[in-house]
Amino acid sequence: MRTRLLPKILILVGAVALLSGFTRCGHHHRPDPERVQKHISRHVEDFIDDIDATEAQATQIRALGQRVSDEVPDAMKQHRAFKKTLTDAWKSPAPEREGVHQALDAQSQRVTALMHRMLDVALDLHDVLTPEQRQEITSHLPEDE
């Protein structure tokens, strides 16, 4: 298994920053859901190769990757709307504080719900893998300090 396994795992199950809309697909591109979905798909395929997944596992892992990918368009749309709310408030001579706080609370709830769904993907991945595959992945995780 290559040492690049950990980033692929994190991309597959975490997707935290990606789905929160804080990263870009390249430094000079506006985030594009289709491009992000292709990026996830490539990492899923690499992950499948790295763990020597069986065909049955590969099918299940691709489905998990698709669950992550399916979140991208809505997550990016919601993030853009939230960012616009913040930008509009900043540009305003007198921002409506309560409205901005409510927008933050709503965005926080959406991100929390998304992270719960991503955690479910990670737990489902755990169920798909053999104990040996999980141990191999664990060996690539950083040690507690």
mmCIF file of N, CA and C in Angstrom:
data_model
loop_
_atom_site.group_PDB
_atom_site.id
_atom_site.type_symbol
_atom_site.label_atom_id
_atom_site.label_comp_id
_atom_site.label_asym_id
_atom_site.label_seq_id
_atom_site.Cartn_x
_atom_site.Cartn_y
_atom_site.Cartn_z
ATOM 1 N N MET A 1 0.852 -1.178 0.000
ATOM 2 C CA MET A 1 0.000 0.000 0.000
ATOM 3 C C MET A 1 0.894 1.236 0.000
ATOM 4 N N ARG A 2 0.586 2.173 -0.814
ATOM 5 C CA ARG A 2 1.400 3.381 -0.907
ATOM 6 C C ARG A 2 1.170 4.262 0.316
ATOM 7 N N THR A 3 2.140 5.118 0.575
ATOM 8 C CA THR A 3 2.048 5.997 1.736
ATOM 9 C C THR A 3 1.077 7.141 1.511
ATOM 10 N N ARG A 4 0.558 7.253 0.304
ATOM 11 C CA ARG A 4 -0.402 8.319 0.017
ATOM 12 C C ARG A 4 -1.824 7.892 0.352
ATOM 13 N N LEU A 5 -1.989 6.811 1.072
ATOM 14 C CA LEU A 5 -3.313 6.286 1.384
ATOM 15 C C LEU A 5 -4.098 7.223 2.293
ATOM 16 N N LEU A 6 -3.461 7.766 3.305
ATOM 17 C CA LEU A 6 -4.175 8.605 4.261
ATOM 18 C C LEU A 6 -4.900 9.771 3.593
ATOM 19 N N PRO A 7 -4.274 10.529 2.688
ATOM 20 C CA PRO A 7 -5.029 11.611 2.046
ATOM 21 C C PRO A 7 -6.258 11.112 1.299
ATOM 22 N N LYS A 8 -6.158 9.953 0.700
ATOM 23 C CA LYS A 8 -7.304 9.416 -0.035
ATOM 24 C C LYS A 8 -8.430 9.047 0.913
ATOM 25 N N ILE A 9 -8.066 8.493 2.055
ATOM 26 C CA ILE A 9 -9.075 8.165 3.058
ATOM 27 C C ILE A 9 -9.761 9.439 3.518
ATOM 28 N N LEU A 10 -8.947 10.437 3.817
ATOM 29 C CA LEU A 10 -9.511 11.689 4.310
ATOM 30 C C LEU A 10 -10.392 12.352 3.267
ATOM 31 N N ILE A 11 -9.999 12.267 2.012
ATOM 32 C CA ILE A 11 -10.829 12.848 0.961
ATOM 33 C C ILE A 11 -12.128 12.078 0.838
ATOM 34 N N LEU A 12 -12.041 10.753 0.922
ATOM 35 C CA LEU A 12 -13.240 9.936 0.770
ATOM 36 C C LEU A 12 -14.236 10.195 1.891
ATOM 37 N N VAL A 13 -13.795 10.125 3.122
ATOM 38 C CA VAL A 13 -14.751 10.162 4.218
ATOM 39 C C VAL A 13 -14.857 11.515 4.883
ATOM 40 N N GLY A 14 -13.825 12.295 4.828
ATOM 41 C CA GLY A 14 -13.880 13.596 5.479
ATOM 42 C C GLY A 14 -14.604 14.601 4.643
ATOM 43 N N ALA A 15 -13.981 14.977 3.578
ATOM 44 C CA ALA A 15 -14.527 15.954 2.642
ATOM 45 C C ALA A 15 -15.027 17.192 3.362
ATOM 46 N N VAL A 16 -14.473 17.444 4.526
ATOM 47 C CA VAL A 16 -14.977 18.526 5.365
ATOM 48 C C VAL A 16 -14.795 19.880 4.687
ATOM 49 N N ALA A 17 -13.562 20.226 4.430
ATOM 50 C CA ALA A 17 -13.331 21.532 3.822
ATOM 51 C C ALA A 17 -13.897 21.586 2.417
ATOM 52 N N LEU A 18 -13.747 20.498 1.703
ATOM 53 C CA LEU A 18 -14.247 20.428 0.336
ATOM 54 C C LEU A 18 -15.732 20.723 0.278
ATOM 55 N N LEU A 19 -16.498 20.048 1.109
ATOM 56 C CA LEU A 19 -17.940 20.201 1.065
ATOM 57 C C LEU A 19 -18.419 21.456 1.780
ATOM 58 N N SER A 20 -17.567 22.022 2.600
ATOM 59 C CA SER A 20 -17.929 23.285 3.228
ATOM 60 C C SER A 20 -17.697 24.447 2.277
ATOM 61 N N GLY A 21 -17.012 24.169 1.186
ATOM 62 C CA GLY A 21 -16.799 25.197 0.181
ATOM 63 C C GLY A 21 -15.598 26.079 0.434
ATOM 64 N N PHE A 22 -14.704 25.668 1.308
ATOM 65 C CA PHE A 22 -13.564 26.507 1.632
ATOM 66 C C PHE A 22 -12.356 26.234 0.761
ATOM 67 N N THR A 23 -12.400 25.168 -0.044
ATOM 68 C CA THR A 23 -11.278 24.893 -0.923
ATOM 69 C C THR A 23 -11.696 25.140 -2.349
ATOM 70 N N ARG A 24 -10.718 25.211 -3.208
ATOM 71 C CA ARG A 24 -10.979 25.400 -4.627
ATOM 72 C C ARG A 24 -10.312 24.275 -5.391
ATOM 73 N N CYS A 25 -10.820 24.021 -6.568
ATOM 74 C CA CYS A 25 -10.225 23.010 -7.451
ATOM 75 C C CYS A 25 -9.180 23.694 -8.300
ATOM 76 N N GLY A 26 -8.091 24.036 -7.728
ATOM 77 C CA GLY A 26 -7.079 24.822 -8.416
ATOM 78 C C GLY A 26 -7.121 26.219 -7.848
ATOM 79 N N HIS A 27 -6.008 26.876 -7.907
ATOM 80 C CA HIS A 27 -5.910 28.169 -7.242
ATOM 81 C C HIS A 27 -6.606 29.296 -7.986
ATOM 82 N N HIS A 28 -6.871 29.113 -9.266
ATOM 83 C CA HIS A 28 -7.426 30.206 -10.047
ATOM 84 C C HIS A 28 -8.797 29.884 -10.611
ATOM 85 N N HIS A 29 -9.435 28.881 -10.067
ATOM 86 C CA HIS A 29 -10.732 28.470 -10.580
ATOM 87 C C HIS A 29 -11.816 28.721 -9.544
ATOM 88 N N ARG A 30 -12.961 29.099 -10.017
ATOM 89 C CA ARG A 30 -14.121 29.142 -9.142
ATOM 90 C C ARG A 30 -14.509 27.690 -8.879
ATOM 91 N N PRO A 31 -14.871 27.349 -7.638
ATOM 92 C CA PRO A 31 -15.236 25.965 -7.348
ATOM 93 C C PRO A 31 -16.326 25.474 -8.301
ATOM 94 N N ASP A 32 -16.130 24.322 -8.844
ATOM 95 C CA ASP A 32 -17.051 23.733 -9.802
ATOM 96 C C ASP A 32 -17.461 22.360 -9.278
ATOM 97 N N PRO A 33 -18.744 22.155 -8.974
ATOM 98 C CA PRO A 33 -19.174 20.872 -8.415
ATOM 99 C C PRO A 33 -18.766 19.669 -9.263
ATOM 100 N N GLU A 34 -18.860 19.789 -10.574
ATOM 101 C CA GLU A 34 -18.500 18.655 -11.431
ATOM 102 C C GLU A 34 -17.015 18.319 -11.301
ATOM 103 N N ARG A 35 -16.197 19.347 -11.246
ATOM 104 C CA ARG A 35 -14.757 19.138 -11.095
ATOM 105 C C ARG A 35 -14.448 18.498 -9.736
ATOM 106 N N VAL A 36 -15.113 18.951 -8.696
ATOM 107 C CA VAL A 36 -14.913 18.383 -7.363
ATOM 108 C C VAL A 36 -15.348 16.919 -7.352
ATOM 109 N N GLN A 37 -16.481 16.623 -7.976
ATOM 110 C CA GLN A 37 -16.967 15.247 -8.027
ATOM 111 C C GLN A 37 -15.976 14.341 -8.759
ATOM 112 N N LYS A 38 -15.381 14.821 -9.839
ATOM 113 C CA LYS A 38 -14.370 14.036 -10.562
ATOM 114 C C LYS A 38 -13.138 13.811 -9.688
ATOM 115 N N HIS A 39 -12.769 14.831 -8.936
ATOM 116 C CA HIS A 39 -11.628 14.735 -8.025
ATOM 117 C C HIS A 39 -11.883 13.640 -6.984
ATOM 118 N N ILE A 40 -13.062 13.641 -6.407
ATOM 119 C CA ILE A 40 -13.423 12.617 -5.425
ATOM 120 C C ILE A 40 -13.380 11.241 -6.071
ATOM 121 N N SER A 41 -13.934 11.123 -7.253
ATOM 122 C CA SER A 41 -13.972 9.839 -7.955
ATOM 123 C C SER A 41 -12.567 9.293 -8.208
ATOM 124 N N ARG A 42 -11.654 10.165 -8.608
ATOM 125 C CA ARG A 42 -10.266 9.717 -8.830
ATOM 126 C C ARG A 42 -9.652 9.178 -7.543
ATOM 127 N N HIS A 43 -9.891 9.874 -6.438
ATOM 128 C CA HIS A 43 -9.332 9.430 -5.164
ATOM 129 C C HIS A 43 -9.976 8.127 -4.694
ATOM 130 N N VAL A 44 -11.247 7.970 -4.958
ATOM 131 C CA VAL A 44 -11.921 6.718 -4.604
ATOM 132 C C VAL A 44 -11.274 5.565 -5.367
ATOM 133 N N GLU A 45 -11.048 5.751 -6.656
ATOM 134 C CA GLU A 45 -10.435 4.684 -7.462
ATOM 135 C C GLU A 45 -9.019 4.372 -6.976
ATOM 136 N N ASP A 46 -8.253 5.402 -6.643
ATOM 137 C CA ASP A 46 -6.913 5.175 -6.097
ATOM 138 C C ASP A 46 -6.981 4.418 -4.773
ATOM 139 N N PHE A 47 -7.934 4.795 -3.936
ATOM 140 C CA PHE A 47 -8.110 4.133 -2.643
ATOM 141 C C PHE A 47 -8.420 2.654 -2.845
ATOM 142 N N ILE A 48 -9.319 2.357 -3.766
ATOM 143 C CA ILE A 48 -9.687 0.968 -4.064
ATOM 144 C C ILE A 48 -8.444 0.178 -4.474
ATOM 145 N N ASP A 49 -7.622 0.771 -5.323
ATOM 146 C CA ASP A 49 -6.382 0.106 -5.744
ATOM 147 C C ASP A 49 -5.423 -0.074 -4.575
ATOM 148 N N ASP A 50 -5.288 0.959 -3.761
ATOM 149 C CA ASP A 50 -4.326 0.927 -2.656
ATOM 150 C C ASP A 50 -4.640 -0.146 -1.622
ATOM 151 N N ILE A 51 -5.913 -0.397 -1.383
ATOM 152 C CA ILE A 51 -6.260 -1.390 -0.356
ATOM 153 C C ILE A 51 -6.482 -2.775 -0.949
ATOM 154 N N ASP A 52 -6.245 -2.916 -2.244
ATOM 155 C CA ASP A 52 -6.480 -4.198 -2.924
ATOM 156 C C ASP A 52 -7.894 -4.703 -2.647
ATOM 157 N N ALA A 53 -8.852 -3.839 -2.879
ATOM 158 C CA ALA A 53 -10.255 -4.174 -2.611
ATOM 159 C C ALA A 53 -10.732 -5.279 -3.547
ATOM 160 N N THR A 54 -11.601 -6.116 -3.015
ATOM 161 C CA THR A 54 -12.262 -7.103 -3.863
ATOM 162 C C THR A 54 -13.252 -6.366 -4.756
ATOM 163 N N GLU A 55 -13.771 -7.057 -5.756
ATOM 164 C CA GLU A 55 -14.749 -6.415 -6.644
ATOM 165 C C GLU A 55 -15.995 -6.001 -5.864
ATOM 166 N N ALA A 56 -16.425 -6.844 -4.927
ATOM 167 C CA ALA A 56 -17.599 -6.506 -4.107
ATOM 168 C C ALA A 56 -17.316 -5.274 -3.252
ATOM 169 N N GLN A 57 -16.122 -5.216 -2.655
ATOM 170 C CA GLN A 57 -15.759 -4.046 -1.861
ATOM 171 C C GLN A 57 -15.678 -2.807 -2.744
ATOM 172 N N ALA A 58 -15.094 -2.951 -3.921
ATOM 173 C CA ALA A 58 -14.950 -1.811 -4.830
ATOM 174 C C ALA A 58 -16.311 -1.221 -5.171
ATOM 175 N N THR A 59 -17.277 -2.082 -5.416
ATOM 176 C CA THR A 59 -18.634 -1.611 -5.726
ATOM 177 C C THR A 59 -19.205 -0.828 -4.550
ATOM 178 N N GLN A 60 -19.027 -1.348 -3.346
ATOM 179 C CA GLN A 60 -19.550 -0.667 -2.156
ATOM 180 C C GLN A 60 -18.809 0.642 -1.899
ATOM 181 N N ILE A 61 -17.502 0.641 -2.090
ATOM 182 C CA ILE A 61 -16.711 1.851 -1.851
ATOM 183 C C ILE A 61 -17.068 2.925 -2.874
ATOM 184 N N ARG A 62 -17.281 2.530 -4.114
ATOM 185 C CA ARG A 62 -17.714 3.508 -5.128
ATOM 186 C C ARG A 62 -19.058 4.124 -4.735
ATOM 187 N N ALA A 63 -19.956 3.315 -4.197
ATOM 188 C CA ALA A 63 -21.257 3.837 -3.754
ATOM 189 C C ALA A 63 -21.071 4.828 -2.610
ATOM 190 N N LEU A 64 -20.141 4.542 -1.709
ATOM 191 C CA LEU A 64 -19.861 5.483 -0.621
ATOM 192 C C LEU A 64 -19.273 6.776 -1.180
ATOM 193 N N GLY A 65 -18.365 6.647 -2.135
ATOM 194 C CA GLY A 65 -17.805 7.834 -2.780
ATOM 195 C C GLY A 65 -18.881 8.648 -3.473
ATOM 196 N N GLN A 66 -19.845 7.966 -4.062
ATOM 197 C CA GLN A 66 -20.953 8.665 -4.725
ATOM 198 C C GLN A 66 -21.797 9.424 -3.707
ATOM 199 N N ARG A 67 -21.973 8.842 -2.526
ATOM 200 C CA ARG A 67 -22.714 9.555 -1.473
ATOM 201 C C ARG A 67 -22.004 10.860 -1.118
ATOM 202 N N VAL A 68 -20.684 10.810 -1.043
ATOM 203 C CA VAL A 68 -19.921 12.031 -0.769
ATOM 204 C C VAL A 68 -20.094 13.006 -1.927
ATOM 205 N N SER A 69 -19.911 12.508 -3.137
ATOM 206 C CA SER A 69 -20.019 13.340 -4.339
ATOM 207 C C SER A 69 -21.389 13.993 -4.468
ATOM 208 N N ASP A 70 -22.416 13.264 -4.120
ATOM 209 C CA ASP A 70 -23.780 13.787 -4.238
ATOM 210 C C ASP A 70 -24.019 14.997 -3.345
ATOM 211 N N GLU A 71 -23.224 15.137 -2.310
ATOM 212 C CA GLU A 71 -23.374 16.262 -1.383
ATOM 213 C C GLU A 71 -22.795 17.555 -1.949
ATOM 214 N N VAL A 72 -21.903 17.442 -2.909
ATOM 215 C CA VAL A 72 -21.123 18.592 -3.372
ATOM 216 C C VAL A 72 -21.978 19.744 -3.901
ATOM 217 N N PRO A 73 -22.880 19.527 -4.864
ATOM 218 C CA PRO A 73 -23.590 20.687 -5.426
ATOM 219 C C PRO A 73 -24.366 21.497 -4.382
ATOM 220 N N ASP A 74 -25.124 20.822 -3.535
ATOM 221 C CA ASP A 74 -25.900 21.557 -2.530
ATOM 222 C C ASP A 74 -25.000 22.243 -1.517
ATOM 223 N N ALA A 75 -23.947 21.553 -1.081
ATOM 224 C CA ALA A 75 -23.044 22.149 -0.096
ATOM 225 C C ALA A 75 -22.386 23.403 -0.653
ATOM 226 N N MET A 76 -21.974 23.341 -1.907
ATOM 227 C CA MET A 76 -21.332 24.510 -2.511
ATOM 228 C C MET A 76 -22.330 25.647 -2.703
ATOM 229 N N LYS A 77 -23.537 25.320 -3.111
ATOM 230 C CA LYS A 77 -24.575 26.342 -3.290
ATOM 231 C C LYS A 77 -24.890 27.017 -1.951
ATOM 232 N N GLN A 78 -25.030 26.220 -0.902
ATOM 233 C CA GLN A 78 -25.325 26.778 0.417
ATOM 234 C C GLN A 78 -24.178 27.646 0.916
ATOM 235 N N HIS A 79 -22.958 27.201 0.674
ATOM 236 C CA HIS A 79 -21.807 27.986 1.112
ATOM 237 C C HIS A 79 -21.753 29.328 0.381
ATOM 238 N N ARG A 80 -21.996 29.304 -0.925
ATOM 239 C CA ARG A 80 -21.989 30.564 -1.690
ATOM 240 C C ARG A 80 -23.063 31.520 -1.164
ATOM 241 N N ALA A 81 -24.242 30.993 -0.852
ATOM 242 C CA ALA A 81 -25.318 31.842 -0.328
ATOM 243 C C ALA A 81 -24.926 32.437 1.021
ATOM 244 N N PHE A 82 -24.311 31.623 1.872
ATOM 245 C CA PHE A 82 -23.874 32.105 3.184
ATOM 246 C C PHE A 82 -22.788 33.170 3.017
ATOM 247 N N LYS A 83 -21.845 32.911 2.127
ATOM 248 C CA LYS A 83 -20.776 33.872 1.883
ATOM 249 C C LYS A 83 -21.343 35.195 1.364
ATOM 250 N N LYS A 84 -22.345 35.127 0.493
ATOM 251 C CA LYS A 84 -22.979 36.344 -0.022
ATOM 252 C C LYS A 84 -23.655 37.112 1.113
ATOM 253 N N THR A 85 -24.313 36.394 2.011
ATOM 254 C CA THR A 85 -24.948 37.041 3.163
ATOM 255 C C THR A 85 -23.914 37.800 3.982
ATOM 256 N N LEU A 86 -22.775 37.162 4.235
ATOM 257 C CA LEU A 86 -21.720 37.820 5.009
ATOM 258 C C LEU A 86 -21.130 39.009 4.259
ATOM 259 N N THR A 87 -20.905 38.840 2.971
ATOM 260 C CA THR A 87 -20.346 39.924 2.157
ATOM 261 C C THR A 87 -21.305 41.106 2.098
ATOM 262 N N ASP A 88 -22.581 40.822 1.887
ATOM 263 C CA ASP A 88 -23.581 41.894 1.850
ATOM 264 C C ASP A 88 -23.645 42.629 3.183
ATOM 265 N N ALA A 89 -23.559 41.881 4.279
ATOM 266 C CA ALA A 89 -23.585 42.518 5.599
ATOM 267 C C ALA A 89 -22.360 43.411 5.779
ATOM 268 N N TRP A 90 -21.221 42.938 5.348
ATOM 269 C CA TRP A 90 -19.993 43.715 5.488
ATOM 270 C C TRP A 90 -20.057 45.002 4.676
ATOM 271 N N LYS A 91 -20.644 44.936 3.502
ATOM 272 C CA LYS A 91 -20.740 46.108 2.634
ATOM 273 C C LYS A 91 -21.798 47.097 3.112
ATOM 274 N N SER A 92 -22.687 46.645 3.939
ATOM 275 C CA SER A 92 -23.774 47.496 4.423
ATOM 276 C C SER A 92 -23.231 48.537 5.405
ATOM 277 N N PRO A 93 -23.794 49.758 5.367
ATOM 278 C CA PRO A 93 -23.360 50.767 6.333
ATOM 279 C C PRO A 93 -23.754 50.392 7.766
ATOM 280 N N ALA A 94 -24.810 49.610 7.903
ATOM 281 C CA ALA A 94 -25.263 49.183 9.234
ATOM 282 C C ALA A 94 -25.781 47.744 9.134
ATOM 283 N N PRO A 95 -24.894 46.767 9.250
ATOM 284 C CA PRO A 95 -25.326 45.370 9.123
ATOM 285 C C PRO A 95 -26.382 45.011 10.162
ATOM 286 N N GLU A 96 -27.327 44.218 9.744
ATOM 287 C CA GLU A 96 -28.380 43.742 10.646
ATOM 288 C C GLU A 96 -27.819 42.532 11.387
ATOM 289 N N ARG A 97 -27.330 42.788 12.587
ATOM 290 C CA ARG A 97 -26.590 41.785 13.351
ATOM 291 C C ARG A 97 -27.386 40.508 13.592
ATOM 292 N N GLU A 98 -28.621 40.636 13.969
ATOM 293 C CA GLU A 98 -29.423 39.447 14.275
ATOM 294 C C GLU A 98 -29.561 38.553 13.041
ATOM 295 N N GLY A 99 -29.773 39.162 11.890
ATOM 296 C CA GLY A 99 -29.895 38.384 10.662
ATOM 297 C C GLY A 99 -28.612 37.644 10.313
ATOM 298 N N VAL A 100 -27.473 38.310 10.512
ATOM 299 C CA VAL A 100 -26.191 37.669 10.229
ATOM 300 C C VAL A 100 -25.957 36.514 11.202
ATOM 301 N N HIS A 101 -26.296 36.732 12.464
ATOM 302 C CA HIS A 101 -26.153 35.653 13.450
ATOM 303 C C HIS A 101 -27.072 34.476 13.115
ATOM 304 N N GLN A 102 -28.273 34.767 12.665
ATOM 305 C CA GLN A 102 -29.186 33.687 12.271
ATOM 306 C C GLN A 102 -28.649 32.928 11.060
ATOM 307 N N ALA A 103 -28.058 33.654 10.119
ATOM 308 C CA ALA A 103 -27.467 32.997 8.947
ATOM 309 C C ALA A 103 -26.311 32.088 9.371
ATOM 310 N N LEU A 104 -25.503 32.559 10.311
ATOM 311 C CA LEU A 104 -24.404 31.737 10.819
ATOM 312 C C LEU A 104 -24.936 30.487 11.516
ATOM 313 N N ASP A 105 -25.958 30.656 12.337
ATOM 314 C CA ASP A 105 -26.544 29.501 13.029
ATOM 315 C C ASP A 105 -27.089 28.481 12.032
ATOM 316 N N ALA A 106 -27.764 28.964 11.003
ATOM 317 C CA ALA A 106 -28.324 28.059 9.992
ATOM 318 C C ALA A 106 -27.205 27.337 9.249
ATOM 319 N N GLN A 107 -26.150 28.071 8.879
ATOM 320 C CA GLN A 107 -25.024 27.443 8.182
ATOM 321 C C GLN A 107 -24.343 26.422 9.088
ATOM 322 N N SER A 108 -24.183 26.748 10.349
ATOM 323 C CA SER A 108 -23.571 25.807 11.295
ATOM 324 C C SER A 108 -24.386 24.525 11.397
ATOM 325 N N GLN A 109 -25.698 24.650 11.417
ATOM 326 C CA GLN A 109 -26.562 23.466 11.471
ATOM 327 C C GLN A 109 -26.431 22.635 10.198
ATOM 328 N N ARG A 110 -26.347 23.301 9.050
ATOM 329 C CA ARG A 110 -26.181 22.565 7.785
ATOM 330 C C ARG A 110 -24.846 21.829 7.753
ATOM 331 N N VAL A 111 -23.785 22.500 8.188
ATOM 332 C CA VAL A 111 -22.462 21.870 8.185
ATOM 333 C C VAL A 111 -22.427 20.708 9.177
ATOM 334 N N THR A 112 -23.029 20.881 10.338
ATOM 335 C CA THR A 112 -23.080 19.789 11.315
ATOM 336 C C THR A 112 -23.829 18.594 10.745
ATOM 337 N N ALA A 113 -24.956 18.831 10.104
ATOM 338 C CA ALA A 113 -25.719 17.731 9.493
ATOM 339 C C ALA A 113 -24.888 17.046 8.409
ATOM 340 N N LEU A 114 -24.180 17.832 7.611
ATOM 341 C CA LEU A 114 -23.313 17.276 6.577
ATOM 342 C C LEU A 114 -22.221 16.413 7.204
ATOM 343 N N MET A 115 -21.610 16.886 8.258
ATOM 344 C CA MET A 115 -20.545 16.122 8.902
ATOM 345 C C MET A 115 -21.081 14.817 9.498
ATOM 346 N N HIS A 116 -22.302 14.837 9.985
ATOM 347 C CA HIS A 116 -22.914 13.590 10.465
ATOM 348 C C HIS A 116 -23.073 12.603 9.311
ATOM 349 N N ARG A 117 -23.489 13.100 8.153
ATOM 350 C CA ARG A 117 -23.630 12.217 6.989
ATOM 351 C C ARG A 117 -22.270 11.685 6.542
ATOM 352 N N MET A 118 -21.233 12.529 6.609
ATOM 353 C CA MET A 118 -19.897 12.076 6.233
ATOM 354 C C MET A 118 -19.360 11.061 7.243
ATOM 355 N N LEU A 119 -19.675 11.256 8.514
ATOM 356 C CA LEU A 119 -19.285 10.273 9.524
ATOM 357 C C LEU A 119 -19.963 8.936 9.247
ATOM 358 N N ASP A 120 -21.219 8.978 8.839
ATOM 359 C CA ASP A 120 -21.914 7.739 8.472
ATOM 360 C C ASP A 120 -21.210 7.043 7.308
ATOM 361 N N VAL A 121 -20.720 7.818 6.347
ATOM 362 C CA VAL A 121 -19.965 7.233 5.234
ATOM 363 C C VAL A 121 -18.709 6.547 5.780
ATOM 364 N N ALA A 122 -18.005 7.213 6.685
ATOM 365 C CA ALA A 122 -16.789 6.628 7.259
ATOM 366 C C ALA A 122 -17.104 5.335 8.001
ATOM 367 N N LEU A 123 -18.185 5.342 8.769
ATOM 368 C CA LEU A 123 -18.562 4.134 9.507
ATOM 369 C C LEU A 123 -19.003 3.025 8.562
ATOM 370 N N ASP A 124 -19.674 3.394 7.487
ATOM 371 C CA ASP A 124 -20.051 2.393 6.482
ATOM 372 C C ASP A 124 -18.807 1.828 5.801
ATOM 373 N N LEU A 125 -17.816 2.678 5.549
ATOM 374 C CA LEU A 125 -16.559 2.203 4.978
ATOM 375 C C LEU A 125 -15.892 1.214 5.933
ATOM 376 N N HIS A 126 -15.912 1.528 7.206
ATOM 377 C CA HIS A 126 -15.360 0.627 8.221
ATOM 378 C C HIS A 126 -15.992 -0.756 8.099
ATOM 379 N N ASP A 127 -17.297 -0.789 7.896
ATOM 380 C CA ASP A 127 -18.007 -2.069 7.782
ATOM 381 C C ASP A 127 -17.636 -2.837 6.515
ATOM 382 N N VAL A 128 -17.276 -2.122 5.461
ATOM 383 C CA VAL A 128 -16.947 -2.751 4.175
ATOM 384 C C VAL A 128 -15.565 -3.408 4.222
ATOM 385 N N LEU A 129 -14.648 -2.800 4.956
ATOM 386 C CA LEU A 129 -13.262 -3.260 4.953
ATOM 387 C C LEU A 129 -13.052 -4.454 5.880
ATOM 388 N N THR A 130 -12.044 -5.236 5.559
ATOM 389 C CA THR A 130 -11.665 -6.352 6.426
ATOM 390 C C THR A 130 -10.865 -5.803 7.603
ATOM 391 N N PRO A 131 -10.747 -6.579 8.685
ATOM 392 C CA PRO A 131 -9.907 -6.127 9.804
ATOM 393 C C PRO A 131 -8.464 -5.829 9.362
ATOM 394 N N GLU A 132 -7.954 -6.609 8.432
ATOM 395 C CA GLU A 132 -6.590 -6.378 7.946
ATOM 396 C C GLU A 132 -6.488 -5.053 7.182
ATOM 397 N N GLN A 133 -7.478 -4.757 6.370
ATOM 398 C CA GLN A 133 -7.468 -3.484 5.635
ATOM 399 C C GLN A 133 -7.593 -2.310 6.602
ATOM 400 N N ARG A 134 -8.452 -2.454 7.599
ATOM 401 C CA ARG A 134 -8.597 -1.375 8.589
ATOM 402 C C ARG A 134 -7.294 -1.172 9.357
ATOM 403 N N GLN A 135 -6.624 -2.267 9.701
ATOM 404 C CA GLN A 135 -5.351 -2.158 10.418
ATOM 405 C C GLN A 135 -4.309 -1.458 9.557
ATOM 406 N N GLU A 136 -4.281 -1.788 8.281
ATOM 407 C CA GLU A 136 -3.333 -1.136 7.372
ATOM 408 C C GLU A 136 -3.610 0.369 7.307
ATOM 409 N N ILE A 137 -4.863 0.733 7.230
ATOM 410 C CA ILE A 137 -5.226 2.153 7.214
ATOM 411 C C ILE A 137 -4.832 2.805 8.529
ATOM 412 N N THR A 138 -5.111 2.128 9.637
ATOM 413 C CA THR A 138 -4.773 2.653 10.958
ATOM 414 C C THR A 138 -3.278 2.925 11.069
ATOM 415 N N SER A 139 -2.465 2.082 10.449
ATOM 416 C CA SER A 139 -1.011 2.266 10.525
ATOM 417 C C SER A 139 -0.563 3.565 9.846
ATOM 418 N N HIS A 140 -1.395 4.149 9.014
ATOM 419 C CA HIS A 140 -1.055 5.402 8.330
ATOM 420 C C HIS A 140 -1.601 6.633 9.060
ATOM 421 N N LEU A 141 -2.371 6.418 10.107
ATOM 422 C CA LEU A 141 -2.916 7.544 10.857
ATOM 423 C C LEU A 141 -1.839 8.121 11.764
ATOM 424 N N PRO A 142 -1.887 9.419 12.021
ATOM 425 C CA PRO A 142 -0.879 10.018 12.898
ATOM 426 C C PRO A 142 -1.023 9.494 14.326
ATOM 427 N N GLU A 143 0.101 9.393 14.991
ATOM 428 C CA GLU A 143 0.114 8.960 16.387
ATOM 429 C C GLU A 143 -0.423 10.081 17.270
ATOM 430 N N ASP A 144 -1.073 9.691 18.363
ATOM 431 C CA ASP A 144 -1.505 10.688 19.349
ATOM 432 C C ASP A 144 -0.273 11.265 20.024
ATOM 433 N N GLU A 145 -0.328 12.544 20.271
ATOM 434 C CA GLU A 145 0.815 13.189 20.932
ATOM 435 C C GLU A 145 0.536 13.390 22.379
#
